[in-house]
PDB file of C-alpha atoms and ligand atoms in Angstrom:
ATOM      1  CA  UNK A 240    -174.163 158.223 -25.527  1.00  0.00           C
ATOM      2  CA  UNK A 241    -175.293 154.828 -24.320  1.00  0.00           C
ATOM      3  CA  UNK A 242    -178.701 155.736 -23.691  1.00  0.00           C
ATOM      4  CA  UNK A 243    -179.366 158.279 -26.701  1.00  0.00           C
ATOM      5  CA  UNK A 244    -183.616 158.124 -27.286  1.00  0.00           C
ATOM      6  CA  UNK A 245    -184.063 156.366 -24.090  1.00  0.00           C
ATOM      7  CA  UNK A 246    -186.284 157.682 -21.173  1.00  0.00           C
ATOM      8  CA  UNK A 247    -185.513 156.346 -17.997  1.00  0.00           C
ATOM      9  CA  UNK A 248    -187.348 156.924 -14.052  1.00  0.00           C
ATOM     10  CA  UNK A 249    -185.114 156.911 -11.361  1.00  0.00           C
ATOM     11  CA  UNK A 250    -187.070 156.845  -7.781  1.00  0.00           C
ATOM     12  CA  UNK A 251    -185.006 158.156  -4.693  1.00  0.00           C
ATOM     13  CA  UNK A 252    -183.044 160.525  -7.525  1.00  0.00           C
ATOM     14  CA  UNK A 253    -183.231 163.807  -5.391  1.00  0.00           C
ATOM     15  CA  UNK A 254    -180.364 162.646  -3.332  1.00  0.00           C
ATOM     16  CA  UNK A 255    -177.222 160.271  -3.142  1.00  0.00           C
ATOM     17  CA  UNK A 256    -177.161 156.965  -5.319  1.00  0.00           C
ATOM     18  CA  UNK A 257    -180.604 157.946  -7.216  1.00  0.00           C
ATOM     19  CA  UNK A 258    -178.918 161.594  -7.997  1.00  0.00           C
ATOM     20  CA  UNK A 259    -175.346 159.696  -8.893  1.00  0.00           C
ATOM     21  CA  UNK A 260    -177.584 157.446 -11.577  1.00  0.00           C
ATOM     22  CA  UNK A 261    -179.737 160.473 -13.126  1.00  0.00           C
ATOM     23  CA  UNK A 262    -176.709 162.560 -13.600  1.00  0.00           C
ATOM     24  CA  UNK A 263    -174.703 159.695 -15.482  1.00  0.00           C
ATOM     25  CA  UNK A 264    -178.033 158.778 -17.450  1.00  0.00           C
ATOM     26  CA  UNK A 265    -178.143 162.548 -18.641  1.00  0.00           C
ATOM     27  CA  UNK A 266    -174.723 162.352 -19.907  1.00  0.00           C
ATOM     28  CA  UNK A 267    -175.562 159.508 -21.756  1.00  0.00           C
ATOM     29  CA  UNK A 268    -178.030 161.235 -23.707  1.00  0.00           C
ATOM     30  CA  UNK A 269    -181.627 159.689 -21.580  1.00  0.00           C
ATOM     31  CA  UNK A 270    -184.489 161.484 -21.219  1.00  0.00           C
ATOM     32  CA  UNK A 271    -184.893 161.514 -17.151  1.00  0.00           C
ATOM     33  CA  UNK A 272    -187.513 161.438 -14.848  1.00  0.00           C
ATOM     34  CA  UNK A 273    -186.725 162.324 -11.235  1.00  0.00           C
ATOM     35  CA  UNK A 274    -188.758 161.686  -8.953  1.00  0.00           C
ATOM     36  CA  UNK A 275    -188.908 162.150  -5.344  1.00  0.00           C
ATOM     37  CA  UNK A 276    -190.875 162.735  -2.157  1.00  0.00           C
ATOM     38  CA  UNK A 277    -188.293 165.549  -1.897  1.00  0.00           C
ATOM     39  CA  UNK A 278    -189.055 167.864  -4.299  1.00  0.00           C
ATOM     40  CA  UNK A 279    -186.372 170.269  -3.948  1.00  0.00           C
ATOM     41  CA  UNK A 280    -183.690 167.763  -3.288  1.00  0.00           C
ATOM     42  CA  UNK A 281    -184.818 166.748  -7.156  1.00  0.00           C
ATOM     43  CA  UNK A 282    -185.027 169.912  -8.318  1.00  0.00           C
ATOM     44  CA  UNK A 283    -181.316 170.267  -7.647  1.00  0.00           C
ATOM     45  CA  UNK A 284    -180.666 166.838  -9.350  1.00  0.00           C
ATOM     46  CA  UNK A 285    -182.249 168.446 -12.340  1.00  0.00           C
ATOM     47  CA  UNK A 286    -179.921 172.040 -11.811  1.00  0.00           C
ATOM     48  CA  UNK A 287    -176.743 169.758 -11.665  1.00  0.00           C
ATOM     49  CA  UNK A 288    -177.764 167.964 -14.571  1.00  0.00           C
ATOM     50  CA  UNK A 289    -178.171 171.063 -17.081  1.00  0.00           C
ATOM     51  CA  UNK A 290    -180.621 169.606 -18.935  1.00  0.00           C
ATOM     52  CA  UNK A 291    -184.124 171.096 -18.642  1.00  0.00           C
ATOM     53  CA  UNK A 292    -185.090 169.788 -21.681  1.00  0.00           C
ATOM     54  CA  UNK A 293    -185.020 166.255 -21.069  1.00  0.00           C
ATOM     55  CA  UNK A 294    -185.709 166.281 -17.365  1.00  0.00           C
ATOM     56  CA  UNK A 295    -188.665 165.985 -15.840  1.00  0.00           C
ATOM     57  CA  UNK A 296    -189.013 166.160 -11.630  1.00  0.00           C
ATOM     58  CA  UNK A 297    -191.959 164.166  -9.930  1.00  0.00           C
ATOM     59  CA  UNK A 298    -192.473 165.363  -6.472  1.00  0.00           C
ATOM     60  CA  UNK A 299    -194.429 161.514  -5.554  1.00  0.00           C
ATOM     61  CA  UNK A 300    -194.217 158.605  -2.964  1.00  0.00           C
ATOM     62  CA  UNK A 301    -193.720 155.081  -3.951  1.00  0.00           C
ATOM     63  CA  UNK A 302    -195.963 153.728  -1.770  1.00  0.00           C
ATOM     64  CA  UNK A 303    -199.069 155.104  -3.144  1.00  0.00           C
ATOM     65  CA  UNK A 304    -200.395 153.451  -6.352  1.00  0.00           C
ATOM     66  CA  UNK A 305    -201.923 156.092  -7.518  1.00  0.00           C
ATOM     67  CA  UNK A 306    -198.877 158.594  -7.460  1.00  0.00           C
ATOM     68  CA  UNK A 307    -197.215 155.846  -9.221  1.00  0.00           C
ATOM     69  CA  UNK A 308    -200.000 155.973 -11.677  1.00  0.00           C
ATOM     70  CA  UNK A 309    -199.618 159.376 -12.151  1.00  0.00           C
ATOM     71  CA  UNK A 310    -195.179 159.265 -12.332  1.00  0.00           C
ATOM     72  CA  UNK A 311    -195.721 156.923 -15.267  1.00  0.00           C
ATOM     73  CA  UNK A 312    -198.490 158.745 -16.872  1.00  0.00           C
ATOM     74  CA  UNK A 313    -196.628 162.047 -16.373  1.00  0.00           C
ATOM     75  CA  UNK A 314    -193.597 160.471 -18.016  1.00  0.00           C
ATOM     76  CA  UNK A 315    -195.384 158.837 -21.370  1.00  0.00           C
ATOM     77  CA  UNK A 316    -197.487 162.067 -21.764  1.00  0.00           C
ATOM     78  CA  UNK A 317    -194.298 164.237 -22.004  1.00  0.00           C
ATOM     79  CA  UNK A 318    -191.130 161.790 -23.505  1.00  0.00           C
ATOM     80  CA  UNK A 319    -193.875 159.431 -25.118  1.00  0.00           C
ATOM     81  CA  UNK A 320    -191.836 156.076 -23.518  1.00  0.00           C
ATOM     82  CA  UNK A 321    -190.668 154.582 -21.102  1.00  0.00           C
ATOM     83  CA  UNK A 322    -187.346 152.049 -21.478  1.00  0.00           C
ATOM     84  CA  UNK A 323    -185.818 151.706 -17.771  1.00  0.00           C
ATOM     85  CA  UNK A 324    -187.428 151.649 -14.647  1.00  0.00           C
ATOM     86  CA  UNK A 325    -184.481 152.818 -11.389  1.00  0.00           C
ATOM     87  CA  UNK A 326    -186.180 151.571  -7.825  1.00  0.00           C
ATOM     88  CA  UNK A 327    -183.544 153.126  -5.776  1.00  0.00           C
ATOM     89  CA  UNK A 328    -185.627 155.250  -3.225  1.00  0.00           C
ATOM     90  CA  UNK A 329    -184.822 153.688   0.108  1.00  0.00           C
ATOM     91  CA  UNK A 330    -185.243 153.913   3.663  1.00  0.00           C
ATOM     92  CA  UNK A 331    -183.474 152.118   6.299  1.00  0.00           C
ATOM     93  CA  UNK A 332    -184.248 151.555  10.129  1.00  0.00           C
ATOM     94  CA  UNK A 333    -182.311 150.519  13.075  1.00  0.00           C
ATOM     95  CA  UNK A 334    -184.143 149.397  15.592  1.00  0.00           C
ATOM     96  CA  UNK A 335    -183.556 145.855  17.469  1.00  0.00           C
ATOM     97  CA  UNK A 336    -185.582 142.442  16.508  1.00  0.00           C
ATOM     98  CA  UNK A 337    -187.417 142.508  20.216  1.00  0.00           C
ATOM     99  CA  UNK A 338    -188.160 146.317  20.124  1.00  0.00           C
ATOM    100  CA  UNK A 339    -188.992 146.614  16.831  1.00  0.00           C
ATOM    101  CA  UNK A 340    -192.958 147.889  16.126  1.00  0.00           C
ATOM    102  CA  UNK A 341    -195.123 147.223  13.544  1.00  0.00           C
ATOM    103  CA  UNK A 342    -195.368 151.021  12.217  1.00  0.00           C
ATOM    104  CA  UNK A 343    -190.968 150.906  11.935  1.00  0.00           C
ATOM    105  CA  UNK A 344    -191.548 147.875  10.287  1.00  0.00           C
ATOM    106  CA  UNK A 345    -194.035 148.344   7.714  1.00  0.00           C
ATOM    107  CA  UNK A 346    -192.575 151.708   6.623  1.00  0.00           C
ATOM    108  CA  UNK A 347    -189.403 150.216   5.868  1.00  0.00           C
ATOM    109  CA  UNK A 348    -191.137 147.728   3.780  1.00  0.00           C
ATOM    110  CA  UNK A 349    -193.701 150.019   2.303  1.00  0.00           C
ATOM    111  CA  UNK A 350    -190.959 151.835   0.790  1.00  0.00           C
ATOM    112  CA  UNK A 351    -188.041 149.704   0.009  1.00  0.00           C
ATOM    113  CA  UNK A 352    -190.403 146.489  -1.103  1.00  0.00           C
ATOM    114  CA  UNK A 353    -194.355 147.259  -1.857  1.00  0.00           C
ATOM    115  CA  UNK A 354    -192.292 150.622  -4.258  1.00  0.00           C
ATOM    116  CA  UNK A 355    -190.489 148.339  -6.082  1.00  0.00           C
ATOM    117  CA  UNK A 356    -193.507 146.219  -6.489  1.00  0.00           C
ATOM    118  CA  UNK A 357    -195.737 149.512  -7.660  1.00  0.00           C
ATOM    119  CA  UNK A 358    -193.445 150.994  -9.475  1.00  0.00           C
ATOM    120  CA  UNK A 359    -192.155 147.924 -11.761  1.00  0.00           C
ATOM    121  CA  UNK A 360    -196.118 146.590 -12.034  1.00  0.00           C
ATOM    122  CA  UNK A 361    -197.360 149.906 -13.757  1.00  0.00           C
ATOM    123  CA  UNK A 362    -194.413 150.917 -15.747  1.00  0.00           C
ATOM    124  CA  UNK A 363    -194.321 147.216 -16.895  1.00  0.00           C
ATOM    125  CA  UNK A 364    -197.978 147.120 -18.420  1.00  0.00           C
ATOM    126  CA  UNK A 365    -196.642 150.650 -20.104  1.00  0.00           C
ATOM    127  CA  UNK A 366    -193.438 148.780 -21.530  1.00  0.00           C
ATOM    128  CA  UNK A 367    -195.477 145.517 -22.865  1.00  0.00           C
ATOM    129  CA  UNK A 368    -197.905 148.058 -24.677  1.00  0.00           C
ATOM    130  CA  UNK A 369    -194.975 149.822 -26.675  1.00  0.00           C
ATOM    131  CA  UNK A 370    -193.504 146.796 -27.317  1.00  0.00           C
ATOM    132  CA  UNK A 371    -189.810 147.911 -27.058  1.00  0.00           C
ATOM    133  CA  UNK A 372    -188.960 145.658 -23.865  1.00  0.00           C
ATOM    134  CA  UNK A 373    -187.268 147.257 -21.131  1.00  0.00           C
ATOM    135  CA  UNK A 374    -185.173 147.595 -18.156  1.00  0.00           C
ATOM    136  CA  UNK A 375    -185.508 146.747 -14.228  1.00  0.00           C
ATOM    137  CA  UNK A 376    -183.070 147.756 -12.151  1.00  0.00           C
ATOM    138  CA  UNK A 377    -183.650 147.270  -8.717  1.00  0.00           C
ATOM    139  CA  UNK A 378    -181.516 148.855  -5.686  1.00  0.00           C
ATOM    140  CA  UNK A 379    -181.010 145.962  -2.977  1.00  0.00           C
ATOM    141  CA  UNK A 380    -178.243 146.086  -0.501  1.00  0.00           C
ATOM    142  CA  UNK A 381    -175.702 144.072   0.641  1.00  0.00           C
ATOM    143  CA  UNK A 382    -178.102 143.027   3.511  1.00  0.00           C
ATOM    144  CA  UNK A 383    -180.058 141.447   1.231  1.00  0.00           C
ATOM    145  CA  UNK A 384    -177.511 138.892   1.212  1.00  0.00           C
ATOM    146  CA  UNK A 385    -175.762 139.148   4.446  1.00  0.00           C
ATOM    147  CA  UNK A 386    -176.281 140.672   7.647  1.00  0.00           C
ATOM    148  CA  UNK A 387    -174.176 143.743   8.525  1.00  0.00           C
ATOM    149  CA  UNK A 388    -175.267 144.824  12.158  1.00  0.00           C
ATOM    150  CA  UNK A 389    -173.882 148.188  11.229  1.00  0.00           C
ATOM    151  CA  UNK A 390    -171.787 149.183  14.032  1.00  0.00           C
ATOM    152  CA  UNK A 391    -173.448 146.492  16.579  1.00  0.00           C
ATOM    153  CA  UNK A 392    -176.823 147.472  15.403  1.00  0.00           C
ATOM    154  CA  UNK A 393    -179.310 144.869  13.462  1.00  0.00           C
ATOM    155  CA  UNK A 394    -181.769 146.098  11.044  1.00  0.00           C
ATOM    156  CA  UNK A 395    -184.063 142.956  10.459  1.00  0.00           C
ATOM    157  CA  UNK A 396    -186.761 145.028   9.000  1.00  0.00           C
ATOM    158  CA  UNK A 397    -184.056 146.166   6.387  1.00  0.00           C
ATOM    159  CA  UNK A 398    -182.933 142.961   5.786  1.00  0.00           C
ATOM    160  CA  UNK A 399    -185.805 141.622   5.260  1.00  0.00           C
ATOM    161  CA  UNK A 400    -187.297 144.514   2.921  1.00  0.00           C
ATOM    162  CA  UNK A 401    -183.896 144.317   0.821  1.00  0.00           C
ATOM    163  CA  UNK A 402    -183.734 140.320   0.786  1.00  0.00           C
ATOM    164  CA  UNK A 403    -187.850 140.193  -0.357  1.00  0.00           C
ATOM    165  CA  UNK A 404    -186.585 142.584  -3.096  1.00  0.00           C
ATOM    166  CA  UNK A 405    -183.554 140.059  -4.468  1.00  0.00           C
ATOM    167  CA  UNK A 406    -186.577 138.029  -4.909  1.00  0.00           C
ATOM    168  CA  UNK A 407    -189.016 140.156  -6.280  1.00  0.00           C
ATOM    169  CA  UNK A 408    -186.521 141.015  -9.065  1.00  0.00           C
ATOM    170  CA  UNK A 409    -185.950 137.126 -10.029  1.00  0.00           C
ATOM    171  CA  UNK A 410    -189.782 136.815  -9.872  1.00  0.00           C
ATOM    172  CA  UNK A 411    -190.006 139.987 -12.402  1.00  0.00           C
ATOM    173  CA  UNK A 412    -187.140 138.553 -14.557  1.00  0.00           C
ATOM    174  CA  UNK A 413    -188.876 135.460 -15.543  1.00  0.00           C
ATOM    175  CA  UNK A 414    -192.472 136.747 -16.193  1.00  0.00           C
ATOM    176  CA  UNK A 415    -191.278 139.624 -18.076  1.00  0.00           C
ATOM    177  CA  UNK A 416    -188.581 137.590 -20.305  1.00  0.00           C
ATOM    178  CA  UNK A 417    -191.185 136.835 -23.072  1.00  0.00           C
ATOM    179  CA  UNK A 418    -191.593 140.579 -23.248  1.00  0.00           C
ATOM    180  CA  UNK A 419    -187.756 141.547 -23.701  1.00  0.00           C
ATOM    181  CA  UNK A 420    -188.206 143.532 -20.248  1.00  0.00           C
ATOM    182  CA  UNK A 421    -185.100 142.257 -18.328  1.00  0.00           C
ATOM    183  CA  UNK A 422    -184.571 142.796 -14.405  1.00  0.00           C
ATOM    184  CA  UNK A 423    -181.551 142.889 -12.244  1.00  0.00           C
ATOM    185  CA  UNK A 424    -180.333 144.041  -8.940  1.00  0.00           C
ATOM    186  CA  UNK A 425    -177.596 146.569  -8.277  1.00  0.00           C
ATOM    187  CA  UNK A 426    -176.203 145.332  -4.248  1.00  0.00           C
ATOM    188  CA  UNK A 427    -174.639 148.595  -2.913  1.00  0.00           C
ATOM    189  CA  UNK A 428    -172.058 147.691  -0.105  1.00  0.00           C
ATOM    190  CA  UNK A 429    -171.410 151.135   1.866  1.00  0.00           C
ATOM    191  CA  UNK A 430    -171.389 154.106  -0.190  1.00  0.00           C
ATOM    192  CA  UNK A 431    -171.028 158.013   1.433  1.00  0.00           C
ATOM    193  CA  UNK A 432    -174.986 159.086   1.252  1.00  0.00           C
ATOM    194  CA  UNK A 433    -177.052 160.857   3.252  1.00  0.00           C
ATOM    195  CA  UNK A 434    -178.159 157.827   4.442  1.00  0.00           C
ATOM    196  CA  UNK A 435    -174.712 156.752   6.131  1.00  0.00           C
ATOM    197  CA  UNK A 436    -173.485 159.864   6.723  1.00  0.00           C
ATOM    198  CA  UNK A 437    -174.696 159.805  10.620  1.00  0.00           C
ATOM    199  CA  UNK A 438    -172.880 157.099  10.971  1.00  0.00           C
ATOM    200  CA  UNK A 439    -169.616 157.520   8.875  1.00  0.00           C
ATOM    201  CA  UNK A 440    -169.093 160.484  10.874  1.00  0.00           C
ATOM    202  CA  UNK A 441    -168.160 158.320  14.096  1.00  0.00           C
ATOM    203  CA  UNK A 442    -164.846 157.589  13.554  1.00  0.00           C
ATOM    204  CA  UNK A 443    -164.646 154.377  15.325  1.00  0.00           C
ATOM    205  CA  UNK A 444    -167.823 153.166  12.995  1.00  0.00           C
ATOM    206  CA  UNK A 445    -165.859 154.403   9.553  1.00  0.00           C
ATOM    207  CA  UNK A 446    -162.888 152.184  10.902  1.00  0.00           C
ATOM    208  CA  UNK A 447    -165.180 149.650  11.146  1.00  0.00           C
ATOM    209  CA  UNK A 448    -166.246 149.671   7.838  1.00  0.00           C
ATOM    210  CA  UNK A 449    -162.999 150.302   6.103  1.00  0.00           C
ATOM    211  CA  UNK A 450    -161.882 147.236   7.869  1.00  0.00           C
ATOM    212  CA  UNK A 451    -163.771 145.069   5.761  1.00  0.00           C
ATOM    213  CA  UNK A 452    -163.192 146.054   2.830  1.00  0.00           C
ATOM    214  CA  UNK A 453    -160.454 145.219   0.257  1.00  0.00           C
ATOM    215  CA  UNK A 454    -160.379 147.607  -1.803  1.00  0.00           C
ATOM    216  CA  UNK A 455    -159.466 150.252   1.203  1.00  0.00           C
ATOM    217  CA  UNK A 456    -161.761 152.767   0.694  1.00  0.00           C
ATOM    218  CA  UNK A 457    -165.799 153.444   0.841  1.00  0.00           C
ATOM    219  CA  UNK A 458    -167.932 153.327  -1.783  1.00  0.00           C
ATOM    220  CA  UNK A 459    -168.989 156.665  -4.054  1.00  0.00           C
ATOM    221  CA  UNK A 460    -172.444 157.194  -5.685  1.00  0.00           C
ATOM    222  CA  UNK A 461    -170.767 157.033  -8.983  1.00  0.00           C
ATOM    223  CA  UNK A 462    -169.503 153.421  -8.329  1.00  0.00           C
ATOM    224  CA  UNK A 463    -173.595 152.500  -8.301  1.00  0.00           C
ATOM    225  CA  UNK A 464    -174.358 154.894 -10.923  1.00  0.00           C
ATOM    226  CA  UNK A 465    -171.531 153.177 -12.958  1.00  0.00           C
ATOM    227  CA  UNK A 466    -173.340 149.936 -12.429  1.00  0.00           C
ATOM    228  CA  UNK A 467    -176.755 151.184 -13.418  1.00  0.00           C
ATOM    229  CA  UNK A 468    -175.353 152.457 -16.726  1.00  0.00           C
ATOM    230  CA  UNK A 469    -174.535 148.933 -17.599  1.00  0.00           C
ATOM    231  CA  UNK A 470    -177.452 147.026 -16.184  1.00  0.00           C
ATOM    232  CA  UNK A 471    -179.603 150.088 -18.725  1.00  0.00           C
ATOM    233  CA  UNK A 472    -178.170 149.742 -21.638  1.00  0.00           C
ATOM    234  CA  UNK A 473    -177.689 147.017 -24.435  1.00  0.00           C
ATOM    235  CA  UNK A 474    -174.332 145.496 -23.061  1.00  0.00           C
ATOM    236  CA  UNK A 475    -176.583 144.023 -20.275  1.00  0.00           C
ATOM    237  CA  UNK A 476    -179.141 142.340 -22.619  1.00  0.00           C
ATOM    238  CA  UNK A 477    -178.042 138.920 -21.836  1.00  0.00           C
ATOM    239  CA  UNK A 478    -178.634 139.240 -17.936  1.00  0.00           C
ATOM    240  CA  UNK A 479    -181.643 139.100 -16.035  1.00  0.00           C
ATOM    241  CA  UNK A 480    -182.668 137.912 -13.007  1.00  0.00           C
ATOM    242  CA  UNK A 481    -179.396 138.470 -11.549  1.00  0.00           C
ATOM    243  CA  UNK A 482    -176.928 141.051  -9.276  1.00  0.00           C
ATOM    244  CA  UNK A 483    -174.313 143.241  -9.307  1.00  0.00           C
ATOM    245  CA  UNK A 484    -172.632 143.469  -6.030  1.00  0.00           C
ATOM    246  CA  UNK A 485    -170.609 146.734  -5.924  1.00  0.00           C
ATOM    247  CA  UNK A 486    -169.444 146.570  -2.457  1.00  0.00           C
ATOM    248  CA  UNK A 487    -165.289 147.120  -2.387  1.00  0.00           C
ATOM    249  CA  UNK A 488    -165.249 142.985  -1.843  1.00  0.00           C
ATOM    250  CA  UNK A 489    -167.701 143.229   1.526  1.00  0.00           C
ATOM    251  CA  UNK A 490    -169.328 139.721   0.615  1.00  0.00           C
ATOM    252  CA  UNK A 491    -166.135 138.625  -0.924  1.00  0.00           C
ATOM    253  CA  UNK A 492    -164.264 137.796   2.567  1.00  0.00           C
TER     254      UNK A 492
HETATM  255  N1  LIG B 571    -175.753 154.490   0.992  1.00  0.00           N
HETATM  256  C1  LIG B 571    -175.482 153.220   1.197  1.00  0.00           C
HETATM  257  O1  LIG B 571    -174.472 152.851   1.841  1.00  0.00           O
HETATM  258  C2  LIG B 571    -176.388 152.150   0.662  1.00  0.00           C
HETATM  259  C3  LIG B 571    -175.978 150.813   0.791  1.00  0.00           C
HETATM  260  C4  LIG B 571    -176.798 149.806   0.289  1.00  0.00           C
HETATM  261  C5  LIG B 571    -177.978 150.132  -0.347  1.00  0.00           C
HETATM  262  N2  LIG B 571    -178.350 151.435  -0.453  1.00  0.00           N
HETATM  263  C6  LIG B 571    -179.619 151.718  -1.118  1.00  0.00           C
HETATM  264  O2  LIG B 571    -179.449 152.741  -2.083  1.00  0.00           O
HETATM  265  C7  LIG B 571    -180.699 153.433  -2.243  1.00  0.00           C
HETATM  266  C8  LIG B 571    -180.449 154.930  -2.178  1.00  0.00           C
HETATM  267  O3  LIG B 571    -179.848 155.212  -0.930  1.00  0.00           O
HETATM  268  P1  LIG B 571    -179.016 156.543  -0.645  1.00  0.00           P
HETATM  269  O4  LIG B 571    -177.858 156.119   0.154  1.00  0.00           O
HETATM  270  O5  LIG B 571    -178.834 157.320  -1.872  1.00  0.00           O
HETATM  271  O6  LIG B 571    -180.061 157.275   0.346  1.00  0.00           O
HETATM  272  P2  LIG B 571    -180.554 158.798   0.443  1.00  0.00           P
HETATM  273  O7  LIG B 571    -181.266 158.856   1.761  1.00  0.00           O
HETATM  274  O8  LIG B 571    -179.445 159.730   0.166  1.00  0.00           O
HETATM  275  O9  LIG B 571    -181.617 158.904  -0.740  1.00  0.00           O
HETATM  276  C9  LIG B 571    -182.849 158.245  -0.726  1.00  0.00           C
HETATM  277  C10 LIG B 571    -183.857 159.083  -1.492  1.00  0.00           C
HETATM  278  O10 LIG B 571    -185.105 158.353  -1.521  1.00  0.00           O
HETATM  279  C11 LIG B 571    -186.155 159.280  -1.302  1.00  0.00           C
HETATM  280  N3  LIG B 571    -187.337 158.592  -0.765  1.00  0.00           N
HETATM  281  C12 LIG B 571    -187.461 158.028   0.463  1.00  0.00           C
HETATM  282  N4  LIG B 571    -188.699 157.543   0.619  1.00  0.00           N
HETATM  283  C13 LIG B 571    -189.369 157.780  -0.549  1.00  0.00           C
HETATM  284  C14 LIG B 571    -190.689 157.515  -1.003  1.00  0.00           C
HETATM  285  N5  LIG B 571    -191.580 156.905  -0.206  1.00  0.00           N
HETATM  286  N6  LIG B 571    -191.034 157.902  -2.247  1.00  0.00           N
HETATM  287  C15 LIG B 571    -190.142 158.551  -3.056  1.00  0.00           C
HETATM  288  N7  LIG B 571    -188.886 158.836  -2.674  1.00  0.00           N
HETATM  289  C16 LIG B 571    -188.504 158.456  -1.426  1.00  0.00           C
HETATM  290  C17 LIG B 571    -185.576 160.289  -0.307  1.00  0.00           C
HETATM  291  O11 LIG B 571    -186.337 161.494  -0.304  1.00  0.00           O
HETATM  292  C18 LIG B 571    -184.154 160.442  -0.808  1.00  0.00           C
HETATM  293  O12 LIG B 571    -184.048 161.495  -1.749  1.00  0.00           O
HETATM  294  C19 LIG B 571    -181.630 152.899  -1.148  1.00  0.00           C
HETATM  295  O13 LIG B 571    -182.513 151.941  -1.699  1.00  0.00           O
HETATM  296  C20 LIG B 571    -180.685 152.244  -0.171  1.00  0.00           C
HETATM  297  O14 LIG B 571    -181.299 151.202   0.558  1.00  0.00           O
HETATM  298  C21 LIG B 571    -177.584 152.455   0.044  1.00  0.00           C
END
């Protein structure tokens, strides 16, 4: 029960990695929020889970201040807290450098970079008013690091988005320190999602992948949510500012 009395916000939750992390924070005892732009993926997060009591599902889009507004008000007005702050909620795109348009583009960002920047701004000012510090924990990508061409295809707008997040979460980590709010990224490599499963399901493409990595098999929401657990609770109080890459060894070669 690492999380007992804790109330945590996962964004992204109603689905793959953001599900993975709100199921393991229930069964450490958090209160947690889920919230989504799919509402009934999240209600189904919060079904799995069991726990009624200390769930709570926001149907709300990360882009939009004041839903964000409203996610964190919703949250203090029915746990009375809030200790860690999940930006997982992602998109990804994979259209070429030289065809790539400016709606593609700022979508991807809008969600995967200007989110994390809502999101961590308001539920900061909420976390410096209770005075309890906090918890940041940011969902980049191994493309924030590297770039991955997924099966021959670039995604610079995804790079981009995920690298200007690594950032974003240093920048966070050493304005917040005085607080005892502490940031850090989580750096999926490829983990069986929604979001790959288009392309895991070309056999050629899985090969691919498996071919790179070390450990010999692909990644499992759980590995994240494994991750996440550590990065929220006390055994991560000396870090910030920093990642966890849990990729099966991708960056390692
Ligand atoms: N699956 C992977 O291999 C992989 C690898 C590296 C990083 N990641 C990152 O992990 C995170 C989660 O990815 P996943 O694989 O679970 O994807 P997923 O598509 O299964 O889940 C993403 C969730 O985010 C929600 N979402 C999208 N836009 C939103 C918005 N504007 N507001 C609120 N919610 C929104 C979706 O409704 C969905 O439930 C993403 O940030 C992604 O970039 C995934």
């Amino acid at each position: 029960m690492k999380l007992k009395n804790k109330t945590a916000i996962v964004t992204g939750a109603g689905s793959g990695n953001g599900r993975a992390i709100a199921l393991k924070f229930f069964s450490e005892g958090a209160n947690v929020v889920i919230a989504d732009l799919n509402e009934e993926g999240a209600q189904e997060t919060l079904r799995l889970a069991g726990a009624e009591s200390n769930g709570l599902v926001i149907k709300m889009d990360v882009t939009k201040r004041d839903e964000v507004q409203r996610m964190i008000d919703e949250t203090v007005r029915t746990f009375g807290t809030i200790d860690i702050l999940v930006n997982n909620a992602g998109i990804v795109g994979f259209t070429p450098f030289l065809e790539l348009g400016d709606k593609e583009w700022d979508q991807v960002h809008d969600v995967n970079l200007k989110g994390p920047f809502l999101c961590s701004q308001i539920a900061a000012k909420e976390m410096i008013n209770a005075g309890n510090g906090g918890r940041i924990i940011n969902i980049t990508s191994v493309e924030a690091h590297v770039i991955v061409s997924s099966s021959g295809k670039c995604q610079p707008h995804y790079n981009s988005s995920k690298g200007g997040l690594n950032l974003l979460t240093k920048a966070i980590a050493i304005e917040l320190a005085q607080y005892g709010i502490t940031a850090n990224n989580i750096a999926p490599g490829v983990v069986e999602t929604p979001f790959t499963a288009s392309g895991l399901s070309n056999p050629e493409a899985k090969r691919w992948v498996l071919d790179r990595l070390p450990v010999g098999r692909i990644g499992k929401p759980d590995d994240i949510a494994n991750a996440a657990l550590f990065l929220a609770s006390d055994d991560s109080s000396y870090m910030t500012g920093s990642t966890v890459f849990v990729d099966g060894g991708w960056t390692a070669i």
